[in-house]
Tab-separated table of C-alpha atoms and ligand atoms in Angstrom:
chain	number	residue	atom	x	y	z
A	1	MET	CA	86.575	88.170	128.818
A	2	ILE	CA	86.868	90.367	126.529
A	3	MET	CA	83.728	91.784	124.528
A	4	SER	CA	83.441	94.161	121.967
A	5	ALA	CA	81.316	97.528	122.196
A	6	SER	CA	78.224	95.646	121.158
A	7	GLY	CA	78.644	92.797	123.657
A	8	PHE	CA	79.575	90.649	120.916
A	9	PRO	CA	82.416	87.609	122.626
A	10	SER	CA	85.799	88.179	121.585
A	11	LEU	CA	87.635	85.154	120.683
A	12	ALA	CA	90.829	83.674	119.810
A	13	LEU	CA	89.560	83.518	116.680
A	14	GLY	CA	89.170	87.005	116.877
A	15	CYS	CA	91.633	87.382	114.209
A	16	PHE	CA	89.117	85.722	112.135
A	17	LEU	CA	86.620	87.889	113.197
A	18	LEU	CA	88.922	90.908	112.253
A	19	ALA	CA	88.867	89.765	109.200
A	20	LEU	CA	85.151	89.555	108.565
A	21	VAL	CA	84.867	92.678	110.172
A	22	VAL	CA	87.185	94.756	108.196
A	23	ALA	CA	87.157	92.865	104.870
A	24	PRO	CA	83.914	90.540	104.879
A	25	HIS	CA	84.491	89.968	100.895
A	26	VAL	CA	88.072	88.914	101.634
A	27	VAL	CA	87.347	85.875	103.719
A	28	HIS	CA	83.899	85.492	101.253
A	29	GLY	CA	86.001	85.439	98.571
A	30	LEU	CA	88.544	83.008	100.854
A	31	SER	CA	85.613	80.664	101.764
A	32	ARG	CA	84.777	80.585	98.139
A	33	SER	CA	87.772	79.889	96.801
A	34	LEU	CA	88.097	76.874	99.295
A	35	THR	CA	84.923	75.473	98.622
A	36	GLN	CA	84.192	75.853	95.171
A	37	GLY	CA	87.168	76.490	93.741
A	38	GLY	CA	86.842	79.988	92.710
A	39	GLY	CA	86.989	83.741	93.570
A	40	ALA	CA	90.637	84.216	95.100
A	41	VAL	CA	91.816	87.839	95.257
A	42	ALA	CA	93.878	89.191	93.066
A	43	PRO	CA	97.028	90.829	94.000
A	44	SER	CA	96.366	94.298	94.458
A	45	ALA	CA	97.342	97.767	94.601
A	46	SER	CA	101.307	97.993	94.345
A	47	ALA	CA	101.909	94.751	92.369
A	48	ALA	CA	105.494	96.042	91.822
A	49	GLY	CA	105.740	94.838	95.679
A	50	LEU	CA	106.645	95.926	98.802
A	51	CYS	CA	109.990	97.413	98.149
A	52	ALA	CA	108.211	99.905	95.980
A	53	SER	CA	105.242	100.848	98.032
A	54	GLU	CA	106.690	100.907	101.705
A	55	ILE	CA	110.483	100.817	101.529
A	56	THR	CA	112.475	102.479	98.890
A	57	ILE	CA	109.665	105.553	99.167
A	58	HIS	CA	111.500	106.171	102.559
A	59	GLY	CA	114.830	106.317	101.091
A	60	TYR	CA	115.978	102.650	101.534
A	61	GLN	CA	117.705	100.794	99.158
A	62	CYS	CA	115.512	97.315	98.917
A	63	GLN	CA	115.536	94.037	96.429
A	64	GLU	CA	112.948	91.630	95.835
A	65	PHE	CA	113.630	88.031	96.001
A	66	ASP	CA	111.307	85.043	95.835
A	67	ALA	CA	111.825	81.867	97.969
A	68	VAL	CA	110.306	78.810	96.884
A	69	THR	CA	109.257	76.236	99.583
A	70	LYS	CA	109.698	72.824	99.030
A	71	ASP	CA	105.899	72.338	98.669
A	72	GLY	CA	105.812	74.771	95.985
A	73	TYR	CA	104.724	78.208	96.865
A	74	ILE	CA	106.707	81.063	95.771
A	75	LEU	CA	107.281	83.307	98.527
A	76	SER	CA	107.898	87.191	98.195
A	77	VAL	CA	111.115	88.542	100.559
A	78	GLN	CA	112.257	91.497	100.678
A	79	ARG	CA	115.748	92.710	101.375
A	80	ILE	CA	116.940	95.640	102.807
A	81	PRO	CA	121.017	95.794	102.887
A	82	GLU	CA	121.750	98.801	104.376
A	83	GLY	CA	120.696	101.706	106.492
A	84	ARG	CA	119.022	105.273	105.066
A	85	ALA	CA	122.436	106.945	105.732
A	86	GLY	CA	124.241	103.866	103.320
A	87	GLY	CA	127.208	102.519	105.178
A	88	GLY	CA	127.482	99.637	102.657
A	89	SER	CA	126.014	96.312	102.850
A	90	THR	CA	129.215	94.012	103.385
A	91	ASN	CA	129.549	91.711	106.337
A	92	LYS	CA	126.603	92.473	107.902
A	93	GLN	CA	124.441	90.120	109.713
A	94	PRO	CA	120.857	89.056	108.416
A	95	VAL	CA	117.882	89.616	110.291
A	96	PHE	CA	114.709	87.788	109.214
A	97	VAL	CA	111.521	89.162	110.313
A	98	GLN	CA	108.251	87.356	110.349
A	99	HIS	CA	104.836	88.785	110.792
A	100	GLY	CA	101.728	86.810	112.287
A	101	VAL	CA	98.083	85.669	110.840
A	102	LEU	CA	96.091	87.770	108.498
A	103	ALA	CA	99.050	90.175	108.069
A	104	ASP	CA	101.807	90.449	105.649
A	105	GLY	CA	105.157	91.983	105.456
A	106	SER	CA	103.765	95.470	105.165
A	107	ALA	CA	102.367	95.259	108.468
A	108	TRP	CA	105.889	96.119	109.957
A	109	LEU	CA	106.026	99.322	108.068
A	110	VAL	CA	102.971	101.242	109.088
A	111	ASN	CA	104.924	103.731	111.573
A	112	LEU	CA	107.158	106.441	110.568
A	113	PRO	CA	110.821	104.887	109.605
A	114	GLU	CA	112.353	105.828	112.879
A	115	GLN	CA	109.306	103.633	114.378
A	116	SER	CA	109.367	100.454	112.199
A	117	LEU	CA	111.501	97.551	113.444
A	118	PRO	CA	112.726	96.392	109.804
A	119	LEU	CA	113.927	100.020	109.391
A	120	ILE	CA	115.515	100.480	112.684
A	121	LEU	CA	117.610	97.359	112.447
A	122	ALA	CA	118.691	98.288	108.926
A	123	ASP	CA	119.808	101.607	110.087
A	124	ASN	CA	121.777	99.959	113.002
A	125	GLY	CA	123.957	97.691	110.438
A	126	PHE	CA	122.069	94.731	109.924
A	127	ASP	CA	120.866	93.140	106.759
A	128	VAL	CA	117.274	93.090	106.784
A	129	TRP	CA	114.795	90.433	105.285
A	130	ILE	CA	110.981	90.550	105.533
A	131	ALA	CA	109.263	87.553	104.616
A	132	ASN	CA	105.586	87.613	103.377
A	133	SER	CA	103.711	84.066	104.243
A	134	ARG	CA	102.028	81.991	101.430
A	135	GLY	CA	98.551	83.103	100.345
A	136	THR	CA	99.416	87.018	101.445
A	137	GLN	CA	99.197	89.491	98.703
A	138	PHE	CA	102.788	89.108	97.461
A	139	SER	CA	103.046	85.480	97.974
A	140	ARG	CA	99.967	84.227	96.144
A	141	ARG	CA	101.804	82.190	94.172
A	142	HIS	CA	102.779	78.284	93.405
A	143	THR	CA	105.144	76.367	90.901
A	144	SER	CA	101.860	74.530	89.488
A	145	LEU	CA	98.613	75.505	91.801
A	146	SER	CA	96.628	78.400	90.978
A	147	PRO	CA	95.083	80.308	94.048
A	148	SER	CA	91.794	79.399	92.134
A	149	ASN	CA	92.204	75.779	93.029
A	150	PRO	CA	90.871	74.754	96.435
A	151	LYS	CA	93.943	72.622	96.842
A	152	PHE	CA	96.039	76.341	96.941
A	153	TRP	CA	94.743	76.859	100.273
A	154	ASP	CA	95.106	73.355	101.678
A	155	TRP	CA	97.576	74.042	104.392
A	156	SER	CA	97.739	75.205	108.124
A	157	TRP	CA	100.541	76.753	110.030
A	158	ASP	CA	101.969	73.516	110.046
A	159	GLU	CA	103.142	74.103	106.545
A	160	LEU	CA	104.364	77.687	107.580
A	161	ALA	CA	106.698	75.923	110.216
A	162	ALA	CA	107.812	73.055	107.684
A	163	PHE	CA	107.942	74.684	104.532
A	164	ASP	CA	107.816	78.551	104.661
A	165	LEU	CA	110.445	79.226	107.317
A	166	PRO	CA	112.790	76.691	106.087
A	167	ALA	CA	112.640	78.416	102.403
A	168	VAL	CA	113.363	82.006	103.426
A	169	PHE	CA	116.118	80.543	105.913
A	170	ASP	CA	117.555	78.712	103.116
A	171	LEU	CA	117.503	81.883	100.980
A	172	ILE	CA	119.040	83.993	103.338
A	173	HIS	CA	121.651	81.756	104.094
A	174	GLU	CA	122.621	81.354	100.804
A	175	LYS	CA	123.134	84.700	99.666
A	176	THR	CA	124.915	85.740	102.648
A	177	GLY	CA	126.447	82.609	103.734
A	178	LYS	CA	125.803	84.086	107.398
A	179	LYS	CA	123.755	82.686	110.271
A	180	VAL	CA	120.320	84.101	110.493
A	181	HIS	CA	118.783	86.281	113.473
A	182	TYR	CA	115.142	85.782	113.601
A	183	VAL	CA	112.158	88.163	115.069
A	184	GLY	CA	108.683	87.102	114.712
A	185	HIS	CA	105.609	88.683	116.004
A	186	SER	CA	102.402	86.415	117.034
A	187	LEU	CA	102.074	83.701	114.677
A	188	GLY	CA	105.572	84.171	113.785
A	189	THR	CA	106.621	83.067	116.895
A	190	THR	CA	104.628	80.153	116.690
A	191	ILE	CA	106.145	78.793	113.807
A	192	ALA	CA	109.638	79.207	114.700
A	193	LEU	CA	108.841	77.570	118.294
A	194	ALA	CA	107.344	74.934	116.309
A	195	SER	CA	110.400	74.552	113.777
A	196	LEU	CA	112.938	74.656	116.522
A	197	SER	CA	111.082	71.999	118.225
A	198	GLU	CA	111.491	69.478	115.427
A	199	GLY	CA	115.249	70.363	115.336
A	200	LYS	CA	114.792	72.412	111.941
A	201	LEU	CA	116.412	75.803	111.423
A	202	VAL	CA	118.970	75.452	114.099
A	203	ASP	CA	121.972	74.798	111.968
A	204	LYS	CA	121.429	78.419	109.967
A	205	LEU	CA	120.098	80.160	113.065
A	206	GLN	CA	122.215	83.045	115.178
A	207	SER	CA	119.674	84.006	117.669
A	208	VAL	CA	115.709	84.374	118.123
A	209	ALA	CA	113.479	87.167	119.246
A	210	LEU	CA	109.688	86.499	119.935
A	211	LEU	CA	107.305	89.311	119.993
A	212	SER	CA	104.046	88.734	122.014
A	213	PRO	CA	104.869	84.878	121.924
A	214	VAL	CA	101.971	82.526	120.834
A	215	ALA	CA	102.165	78.715	122.085
A	216	TYR	CA	99.253	78.330	124.189
A	217	LEU	CA	96.053	80.076	123.773
A	218	THR	CA	94.453	78.150	126.904
A	219	HIS	CA	93.163	81.353	128.505
A	220	ILE	CA	91.220	82.481	125.464
A	221	THR	CA	88.392	79.978	125.976
A	222	THR	CA	85.009	82.054	124.646
A	223	ALA	CA	86.374	80.920	120.975
A	224	LEU	CA	84.919	77.522	121.675
A	225	GLY	CA	81.495	78.439	120.725
A	226	ILE	CA	82.689	80.084	117.353
A	227	ILE	CA	84.630	76.964	116.732
A	228	ALA	CA	81.695	74.721	117.385
A	229	ALA	CA	79.866	76.937	114.839
A	230	ARG	CA	82.843	77.404	112.629
A	231	SER	CA	80.177	75.636	109.666
A	232	PHE	CA	78.249	78.724	109.587
A	233	LEU	CA	80.428	80.902	110.740
A	234	GLY	CA	80.645	82.870	107.501
A	235	GLU	CA	77.048	83.918	107.193
A	236	LEU	CA	76.319	84.208	110.616
A	237	VAL	CA	79.429	86.505	111.595
A	238	ALA	CA	79.782	88.092	108.381
A	239	ASP	CA	76.302	89.624	108.182
A	240	PHE	CA	76.358	91.148	111.838
A	241	LEU	CA	79.921	91.967	111.905
A	242	GLU	CA	79.295	93.878	108.368
A	243	ALA	CA	76.784	95.917	110.272
A	244	LEU	CA	78.797	96.736	113.307
A	245	CYS	CA	81.844	97.954	111.090
A	246	ALA	CA	80.240	99.384	107.998
A	247	ARG	CA	82.147	102.392	108.258
A	248	PRO	CA	86.173	102.225	108.778
A	249	GLY	CA	87.729	103.745	111.743
A	250	LEU	CA	86.435	103.569	115.386
A	251	ASP	CA	84.389	100.736	115.255
A	252	CYS	CA	87.069	98.766	113.756
A	253	TYR	CA	89.719	100.243	115.936
A	254	ASP	CA	87.600	99.195	119.023
A	255	PHE	CA	87.407	95.541	117.731
A	256	LEU	CA	91.574	95.828	117.100
A	257	THR	CA	91.204	96.375	121.144
A	258	ALA	CA	88.791	93.494	121.409
A	259	PHE	CA	90.696	90.881	120.117
A	260	SER	CA	94.381	92.005	120.845
A	261	GLY	CA	93.847	93.704	124.308
A	262	PRO	CA	93.955	97.571	124.970
A	263	ASN	CA	96.796	98.235	123.047
A	264	CYS	CA	98.222	101.347	124.822
A	265	CYS	CA	100.316	103.213	122.172
A	266	LEU	CA	98.928	102.713	118.823
A	267	ASN	CA	98.694	105.644	116.555
A	268	VAL	CA	94.937	105.985	115.200
A	269	SER	CA	96.422	107.120	112.240
A	270	THR	CA	98.843	104.279	112.144
A	271	VAL	CA	95.871	101.896	112.493
A	272	ASP	CA	93.758	103.069	109.790
A	273	LEU	CA	97.102	102.511	107.713
A	274	PHE	CA	97.031	99.129	109.038
A	275	LEU	CA	93.707	98.069	108.515
A	276	LYS	CA	93.989	98.815	104.512
A	277	ASN	CA	96.382	95.942	104.334
A	278	TYR	CA	94.506	93.893	106.837
A	279	PRO	CA	93.490	91.128	106.726
A	280	GLN	CA	95.422	89.735	104.257
A	281	SER	CA	94.262	86.216	102.951
A	282	THR	CA	95.103	82.784	104.601
A	283	SER	CA	93.442	79.497	104.552
A	284	MET	CA	90.340	78.800	106.447
A	285	LYS	CA	92.384	74.956	107.324
A	286	ASN	CA	95.107	77.716	109.222
A	287	LEU	CA	92.201	79.262	111.446
A	288	VAL	CA	90.697	76.112	111.876
A	289	HIS	CA	94.039	74.857	113.429
A	290	LEU	CA	94.326	77.704	115.394
A	291	SER	CA	91.061	77.323	116.756
A	292	GLN	CA	92.512	73.639	117.545
A	293	THR	CA	95.223	75.360	119.690
A	294	VAL	CA	92.557	77.195	121.759
A	295	ARG	CA	90.342	74.221	122.382
A	296	ASP	CA	93.274	71.715	123.073
A	297	GLY	CA	95.529	73.613	125.259
A	298	GLY	CA	98.661	72.419	123.499
A	299	LEU	CA	100.847	72.838	120.629
A	300	ALA	CA	99.849	70.262	118.159
A	301	LYS	CA	99.779	69.626	113.923
A	302	TYR	CA	96.381	70.220	112.641
A	303	ASN	CA	93.596	67.926	113.915
A	304	TYR	CA	91.773	66.019	110.804
A	305	GLU	CA	88.884	65.488	113.664
A	306	ILE	CA	88.366	61.978	112.536
A	307	ALA	CA	90.888	59.268	113.674
A	308	ASP	CA	91.133	57.491	110.608
A	309	PHE	CA	92.355	60.511	108.760
A	310	ASN	CA	94.764	61.550	111.530
A	311	MET	CA	96.140	57.974	111.085
A	312	GLU	CA	96.512	58.385	107.429
A	313	HIS	CA	98.250	61.680	107.692
A	314	TYR	CA	100.634	60.958	110.762
A	315	GLY	CA	100.038	56.990	111.511
A	316	ASP	CA	98.404	57.917	114.822
A	317	ALA	CA	94.580	58.436	115.971
A	318	ARG	CA	95.783	61.956	117.205
A	319	PRO	CA	98.121	64.594	115.923
A	320	PRO	CA	101.447	64.683	116.898
A	321	VAL	CA	102.267	67.292	119.782
A	322	TYR	CA	105.292	69.990	119.234
A	323	ASN	CA	107.490	69.503	122.104
A	324	LEU	CA	108.917	72.619	123.006
A	325	SER	CA	111.179	71.078	125.446
A	326	ASN	CA	112.791	69.696	122.311
A	327	ILE	CA	114.077	73.036	121.335
A	328	PRO	CA	117.893	72.974	121.466
A	329	HIS	CA	118.689	74.124	125.066
A	330	ASN	CA	121.363	76.772	123.908
A	331	VAL	CA	119.569	78.435	121.118
A	332	SER	CA	119.819	82.158	122.015
A	333	MET	CA	116.454	83.464	123.017
A	334	PHE	CA	114.664	87.187	123.675
A	335	LEU	CA	110.901	86.827	124.543
A	336	SER	CA	109.138	90.050	125.065
A	337	TYR	CA	105.350	89.660	126.164
A	338	GLY	CA	102.937	92.216	127.207
A	339	GLY	CA	100.608	92.523	130.463
A	340	GLN	CA	97.286	93.600	128.323
A	341	ASP	CA	97.793	90.927	125.731
A	342	ALA	CA	94.532	89.316	124.891
A	343	LEU	CA	95.986	86.701	122.131
A	344	ALA	CA	99.554	86.010	123.981
A	345	ASP	CA	97.758	86.129	127.630
A	346	PRO	CA	100.573	86.548	130.419
A	347	LYS	CA	99.009	83.117	131.763
A	348	ASP	CA	99.867	81.263	128.544
A	349	VAL	CA	103.326	82.448	128.366
A	350	GLN	CA	104.059	81.413	131.705
A	351	LEU	CA	103.269	78.193	130.253
A	352	LEU	CA	105.698	78.647	127.268
A	353	LEU	CA	108.465	79.865	129.853
A	354	ASP	CA	107.427	76.715	131.840
A	355	SER	CA	108.107	74.483	128.883
A	356	LEU	CA	111.803	76.311	128.434
A	357	LYS	CA	112.727	75.661	131.856
A	358	LEU	CA	115.730	73.662	131.062
A	359	HIS	CA	116.600	76.392	128.613
A	360	ASP	CA	120.434	77.210	129.119
A	361	VAL	CA	121.118	79.853	132.132
A	362	GLY	CA	121.829	82.790	130.198
A	363	LYS	CA	120.274	81.553	126.756
A	364	LEU	CA	116.802	83.052	127.327
A	365	THR	CA	116.368	86.799	128.193
A	366	VAL	CA	112.593	87.563	129.128
A	367	GLN	CA	111.103	91.166	128.695
A	368	PHE	CA	107.851	91.655	130.441
A	369	VAL	CA	105.809	95.290	129.202
A	370	LYS	CA	103.325	95.637	131.889
A	371	ASP	CA	101.150	98.018	129.631
A	372	TYR	CA	101.598	96.596	126.123
A	373	ALA	CA	98.742	94.525	124.214
A	374	HIS	CA	99.535	92.486	121.146
A	375	MET	CA	99.574	95.235	118.535
A	376	ASP	CA	102.186	97.425	120.657
A	377	PHE	CA	104.872	95.052	119.707
A	378	LEU	CA	104.317	95.550	115.961
A	379	MET	CA	103.484	99.252	115.897
A	380	GLY	CA	103.549	100.624	119.204
A	381	LEU	CA	104.693	104.336	118.855
A	382	ASN	CA	107.488	103.816	121.768
A	383	ALA	CA	108.125	100.185	120.872
A	384	LYS	CA	111.416	101.574	119.480
A	385	ASP	CA	112.404	102.813	122.936
A	386	ILE	CA	110.712	99.931	124.648
A	387	VAL	CA	111.188	96.586	122.794
A	388	TYR	CA	113.343	97.484	119.625
A	389	SER	CA	116.024	98.778	121.572
A	390	GLN	CA	116.098	95.331	123.625
A	391	VAL	CA	116.115	93.148	120.521
A	392	LEU	CA	119.051	95.354	119.042
A	393	SER	CA	121.254	95.039	122.049
A	394	PHE	CA	120.321	91.063	121.986
A	395	PHE	CA	121.350	90.602	118.576
A	396	LYS	CA	124.413	92.652	118.842
A	397	ASN	CA	125.389	90.416	122.055
A	398	GLN	CA	125.122	87.410	119.772
A	399	HIS	CA	128.493	86.301	118.433
B	1	LIG	C1	101.062	109.175	113.561
B	1	LIG	O1	101.136	108.900	112.062
B	1	LIG	C2	100.482	109.868	111.254
B	1	LIG	C3	100.669	109.136	109.729
B	1	LIG	O2	101.534	108.469	109.435
B	1	LIG	C4	102.014	110.550	111.430
B	1	LIG	O3	101.703	111.727	110.352
B	1	LIG	C5	102.260	111.278	112.456
B	1	LIG	O4	103.353	111.863	112.681
B	1	LIG	C6	102.327	109.960	113.577
B	1	LIG	N1	102.541	110.594	115.116
B	1	LIG	C7	103.636	110.232	115.432
B	1	LIG	C8	103.341	111.012	117.233
B	1	LIG	O5	104.189	109.457	115.160
B	2	LIG	C1	108.275	66.291	125.846
B	2	LIG	O1	110.131	65.833	125.959
B	2	LIG	C2	110.639	65.787	127.151
B	2	LIG	C3	112.019	65.525	127.080
B	2	LIG	O2	112.548	65.097	125.452
B	2	LIG	C4	109.762	64.793	127.752
B	2	LIG	O3	110.113	64.426	129.160
B	2	LIG	C5	108.178	65.088	127.761
B	2	LIG	O4	107.711	64.071	128.140
B	2	LIG	C6	107.941	65.245	126.473
B	2	LIG	N1	106.470	66.074	126.452
B	2	LIG	C7	105.260	65.495	125.911
B	2	LIG	C8	104.173	65.891	126.300
B	2	LIG	O5	105.541	64.374	124.945
B	3	LIG	C1	124.179	73.583	120.819
B	3	LIG	O1	124.180	72.263	120.928
B	3	LIG	C2	124.464	71.558	120.336
B	3	LIG	C3	124.422	69.975	120.393
B	3	LIG	O2	124.901	69.895	121.842
B	3	LIG	C4	126.066	71.915	119.292
B	3	LIG	O3	126.122	71.309	118.465
B	3	LIG	C5	126.049	73.199	118.920
B	3	LIG	O4	127.177	73.624	118.388
B	3	LIG	C6	125.688	73.991	119.945
B	3	LIG	N1	125.405	75.667	119.685
B	3	LIG	C7	125.649	76.546	120.167
B	3	LIG	C8	125.229	78.020	119.520
B	3	LIG	O5	126.342	76.469	121.244
């Protein structure tokens, strides 16, 4: 298994630990807000939104939208309607870009414009929509709940699949009248697979590109101890890691490696930029749900761990499974995974491919990038040439 430089075991909950490493106060703030109803982190820095801080500064047009979910969350969505050189905004195919856990839409934009997927898509004639999941800095809003209310944080990725994705699909479809291409990274792939397996999204979907797809987390086993220990995880690990990572820079970079795999192709300055915005807050329930995915070896809904509670929520003592074989076999899919990825381990991606084996011939395109780890797909310096070029031609070939 992967170990960090200090010998501390790495984990599927590595993302959680990274959170503690990089910004212990965020998770403390979060757990406080979960357990005692206080201390949610206020929207930070560029309150003007992602358009102003990350997109228009590079010379692109950008519009801010809100998507309201059926359960009342108000999600910030950015639209880049045309490329830097202009070219008009009519009759373009929309692409929905979805980040992973503990990140937000800015995670796609840390590299130079000509290396960043959303901007590359815009420059290649697509109408680009960047989503920000509930709880992240620009989507910490709700029609009736305040972020300081623990109820605000009562959700896991089940709700991202059931409510966040459909809300953004609806918004894009309403504004463009077109079917939507989707591209997700990491948890952004998990929630799309879950949603599709329940027959959602399909009527508004043109095609799906999954980068570093996470459906099974079976091959990350050292998380188990952490999961068992999760009730005291906060205190125990935060102190340890605060010491480990008191200084920004290299230690944190090493930890990024420990949890995501040995990324081949990152720009160290870019990683520093990324870590400034990372982690974004998420709910404890979401992280627990992820840890259950590791423990239970398949994709299922959140487990309340007590049969009666599950019975109450699901009418069954066990949480329902997301059956990936139920994803409509004619959905056009592109899937790209890396040989060095510690989160989307190649063996786990193989399990995912097995569950898609009845997919229509010609509707599933798979790319394997031997040297890539988890973060290379998001911000590798050569991702443009190796992966995004494939995503572009995949989208361009859909009708
Ligand atoms: C790495 O990132 C820095 C800061 O954004 C940038 O100035 C530099 O050109 C990047 N290097 C490469 C090779 O793209
Ligand atoms: C998933 O669905 C397929 C086909 O609908 C079925 O054959 C299979 O038994 C299901 N798997 C599970 C784990 O429910
Ligand atoms: C996929 O199959 C479904 C059901 O068989 C059908 O309604 C739909 O039109 C098909 N979609 C495409 C893109 O072929």
